[in-house]
Coordinates of C-alpha atoms in Angstrom, one line a residue:
M1 CA -122.8 -137.6 -124.2
L2 CA -124.7 -134.5 -123.3
S3 CA -124.4 -135.4 -119.6
Y4 CA -120.6 -135.8 -119.9
F5 CA -120.3 -132.4 -121.7
I6 CA -122.3 -130.8 -118.9
A7 CA -120.2 -132.4 -116.2
F8 CA -117.0 -131.3 -118.0
S9 CA -118.3 -127.7 -118.5
V10 CA -119.4 -127.4 -114.9
G11 CA -116.1 -128.8 -113.6
A12 CA -114.1 -126.5 -115.8
L13 CA -116.1 -123.5 -114.8
A14 CA -115.6 -124.4 -111.2
G15 CA -111.9 -124.6 -111.9
I16 CA -111.9 -121.1 -113.4
F17 CA -113.6 -119.7 -110.4
E18 CA -111.2 -121.5 -108.1
I19 CA -108.3 -119.9 -109.8
G20 CA -110.0 -116.5 -109.6
S21 CA -110.7 -116.9 -105.9
R22 CA -107.0 -117.2 -105.2
Y23 CA -106.1 -113.9 -106.7
K24 CA -107.5 -110.4 -105.9
D25 CA -106.8 -108.9 -109.3
E26 CA -107.3 -109.9 -112.9
Q27 CA -109.1 -113.1 -112.0
I28 CA -110.5 -113.9 -115.4
K29 CA -107.4 -112.8 -117.2
I30 CA -105.3 -115.2 -115.2
A31 CA -107.5 -118.2 -116.1
F32 CA -106.9 -117.6 -119.8
S33 CA -103.4 -116.2 -119.9
Y34 CA -101.2 -119.0 -118.5
F35 CA -100.5 -122.6 -119.7
Y36 CA -100.9 -124.0 -116.1
A37 CA -104.1 -122.1 -115.7
Y38 CA -105.6 -123.7 -118.8
L39 CA -104.3 -127.1 -117.5
Y40 CA -105.9 -126.4 -114.1
W41 CA -109.4 -125.8 -115.3
I42 CA -109.2 -128.4 -118.1
I43 CA -108.2 -131.1 -115.5
N44 CA -111.1 -129.9 -113.3
G45 CA -113.4 -130.4 -116.3
L46 CA -112.1 -133.9 -117.0
L47 CA -112.5 -134.7 -113.3
G48 CA -116.1 -133.7 -113.5
A49 CA -116.7 -136.1 -116.4
F50 CA -114.8 -138.9 -114.7
A51 CA -116.8 -138.3 -111.5
L52 CA -120.0 -138.7 -113.5
F53 CA -118.6 -142.0 -114.9
L54 CA -118.0 -143.2 -111.4
M55 CA -121.5 -142.1 -110.3
Q56 CA -123.0 -144.2 -113.1
S57 CA -120.7 -147.1 -112.4
F58 CA -121.2 -147.2 -108.6
P59 CA -124.7 -146.1 -108.0
E60 CA -124.9 -148.0 -104.7
K61 CA -122.0 -145.9 -103.3
I62 CA -122.9 -142.4 -104.6
P63 CA -126.3 -140.9 -103.9
Q64 CA -127.9 -139.7 -107.2
T65 CA -131.1 -138.1 -108.4
D66 CA -133.5 -139.3 -111.1
Y67 CA -132.4 -136.5 -113.4
P68 CA -129.3 -137.1 -115.6
V69 CA -128.6 -133.4 -116.0
M70 CA -128.7 -132.8 -112.3
N71 CA -126.3 -135.7 -111.8
A72 CA -124.0 -134.2 -114.3
I73 CA -124.0 -130.9 -112.5
I74 CA -123.4 -132.6 -109.2
A75 CA -120.5 -134.5 -110.7
G76 CA -118.9 -131.3 -112.1
L77 CA -119.3 -129.4 -108.8
G78 CA -118.4 -132.2 -106.4
A79 CA -115.8 -134.1 -108.4
L80 CA -113.1 -134.1 -105.7
A81 CA -115.6 -135.1 -103.0
I82 CA -116.7 -138.0 -105.2
L83 CA -113.1 -139.1 -106.0
R84 CA -112.3 -139.2 -102.3
L85 CA -114.7 -142.1 -101.9
N86 CA -113.2 -145.5 -101.8
F87 CA -114.5 -147.4 -104.8
L88 CA -112.1 -150.3 -104.8
N89 CA -110.5 -152.3 -102.0
V90 CA -107.0 -153.5 -102.5
K91 CA -104.9 -155.8 -100.3
N92 CA -101.6 -154.7 -98.9
A93 CA -98.5 -156.8 -98.2
K94 CA -100.1 -157.9 -94.9
G95 CA -103.3 -159.0 -96.6
E96 CA -105.3 -156.2 -95.1
E97 CA -107.8 -154.5 -97.3
T98 CA -107.3 -150.7 -98.0
G99 CA -109.7 -148.4 -99.7
L100 CA -108.4 -146.9 -102.9
G101 CA -109.4 -143.2 -103.3
L102 CA -107.9 -140.7 -105.7
G103 CA -109.0 -137.5 -104.1
T104 CA -105.8 -136.9 -102.1
L105 CA -103.5 -137.5 -105.0
I106 CA -105.6 -135.2 -107.3
T107 CA -105.7 -132.5 -104.7
A108 CA -101.9 -132.6 -104.4
A109 CA -101.5 -132.4 -108.2
L110 CA -103.9 -129.4 -108.5
S111 CA -102.0 -127.7 -105.7
F112 CA -98.8 -128.2 -107.6
I113 CA -100.3 -126.8 -110.8
N114 CA -101.6 -123.8 -108.8
S115 CA -98.2 -123.1 -107.4
K116 CA -96.9 -123.0 -111.0
I117 CA -99.6 -120.5 -112.0
D118 CA -98.5 -118.3 -109.0
K119 CA -94.8 -118.4 -110.0
D120 CA -95.6 -117.5 -113.6
R121 CA -97.8 -114.7 -112.5
A122 CA -95.2 -113.4 -110.0
A123 CA -92.6 -113.3 -112.8
D124 CA -94.9 -111.2 -115.0
R125 CA -95.7 -108.9 -112.1
R126 CA -92.0 -108.3 -111.4
K127 CA -91.5 -107.5 -115.1
L128 CA -94.4 -105.1 -115.0
C129 CA -93.0 -103.4 -111.9
D130 CA -89.6 -102.9 -113.4
E131 CA -91.1 -101.5 -116.6
L132 CA -93.4 -99.0 -114.8
L133 CA -90.9 -97.8 -112.2
K134 CA -88.1 -97.3 -114.8
G135 CA -87.2 -93.7 -115.2
I136 CA -89.0 -92.4 -112.0
Q137 CA -87.2 -89.6 -110.4
D138 CA -89.1 -88.9 -107.2
Y139 CA -90.3 -92.2 -105.7
S140 CA -91.7 -90.5 -102.6
A141 CA -94.1 -88.4 -104.7
L142 CA -95.1 -91.5 -106.7
I143 CA -96.0 -93.3 -103.5
Q144 CA -98.2 -90.5 -102.5
Q145 CA -99.8 -90.5 -106.0
M146 CA -100.5 -94.2 -105.8
I147 CA -102.0 -94.0 -102.4
A148 CA -104.1 -91.0 -103.4
S149 CA -105.4 -92.9 -106.4
L150 CA -107.4 -95.2 -104.1
D151 CA -109.8 -92.4 -103.6
S152 CA -111.1 -93.0 -107.1
F153 CA -112.7 -96.3 -105.9
Q154 CA -116.1 -96.1 -104.5
D155 CA -116.4 -99.7 -103.3
L156 CA -112.9 -100.3 -101.9
S157 CA -113.3 -101.6 -98.4
D158 CA -111.9 -99.9 -95.3
E159 CA -109.9 -103.1 -94.6
D160 CA -108.2 -102.8 -98.0
R161 CA -107.5 -99.1 -97.5
Q162 CA -106.0 -100.0 -94.1
T163 CA -103.8 -102.6 -95.7
V164 CA -102.2 -100.0 -97.9
Q165 CA -101.9 -97.6 -95.0
D166 CA -100.2 -100.2 -92.8
K167 CA -97.8 -101.1 -95.6
F168 CA -97.0 -97.4 -96.1
T169 CA -96.3 -97.0 -92.4
E170 CA -94.1 -100.1 -92.4
V171 CA -91.9 -99.0 -95.3
R172 CA -91.7 -95.4 -94.1
N173 CA -90.4 -96.4 -90.7
N174 CA -87.8 -98.8 -92.1
S175 CA -84.8 -96.5 -92.7
S176 CA -82.8 -99.3 -94.3
L177 CA -85.1 -99.3 -97.4
T178 CA -84.2 -97.3 -100.5
P179 CA -86.9 -95.1 -102.0
R180 CA -87.1 -97.5 -104.9
I181 CA -87.8 -100.5 -102.6
R182 CA -90.4 -98.5 -100.7
A183 CA -92.2 -97.6 -104.0
T184 CA -91.9 -101.3 -105.1
S185 CA -93.6 -102.5 -101.9
I186 CA -96.4 -100.0 -102.2
F187 CA -96.7 -100.9 -105.9
Y188 CA -97.4 -104.6 -105.2
T189 CA -99.8 -103.8 -102.4
I190 CA -101.9 -101.6 -104.5
L191 CA -101.6 -103.8 -107.6
N192 CA -103.0 -106.7 -105.5
L193 CA -106.1 -104.7 -104.7
T194 CA -106.7 -102.7 -107.9
G195 CA -105.3 -104.6 -110.8
E196 CA -103.0 -103.8 -113.6
K197 CA -105.2 -101.4 -115.5
H198 CA -105.4 -99.0 -112.6
I199 CA -101.8 -99.1 -111.5
K200 CA -100.6 -98.6 -115.1
G201 CA -102.8 -95.6 -115.6
V202 CA -101.7 -94.0 -112.3
I203 CA -97.9 -94.5 -112.9
N204 CA -98.0 -93.5 -116.6
A205 CA -100.0 -90.4 -115.7
Y206 CA -97.4 -89.6 -113.0
K207 CA -94.5 -90.1 -115.5
S208 CA -96.1 -87.7 -117.9
H209 CA -96.5 -85.1 -115.2
E210 CA -93.0 -85.6 -114.0
N211 CA -91.6 -85.2 -117.5
G212 CA -93.4 -81.9 -118.0
G213 CA -96.7 -83.1 -119.5
D214 CA -100.1 -81.9 -118.5

């Protein structure tokens, strides 16, 4: 049972890191804030345990070590690779044998779940944008404030800074955009790079200043 627990834990942890790798901000928060995110890493954990079961059931097809704990770790980390192997041969209507692998189906299912996470996340971010930009009087000044706030980061790459600058140039040169739309575009660009805590602090401080605060 310990080996299965290890395989599940390693698989779940790998799932959490997979979710985090797809988003630039709030990686850990995303993994524990959405139903489909929970579902994603729990399924990854179960796949790890199932992969260990297959390793033990088909030792002739899956290379293993002499150490149960190491096998459990391998199962947790390499579940999809293991599940892509053909463990059973089934005959089709023509009598031809076809290998039965689950990896492709599982990959498609996980991709679907990830798309649901992204949609839920996008809805929350739109709500956050609407709440923070509500009541702003001078969007142009806010844009300058958001861009200037990047100087507070010491480890922000030149590439990320250039991404913001390119977006600013793009929206500035598009005369069809309203000031609100320009601010929204810059908002999402900086949010993607810096996270919610930073952008909330910047905009709330700007609102306070705009309303006559210190």
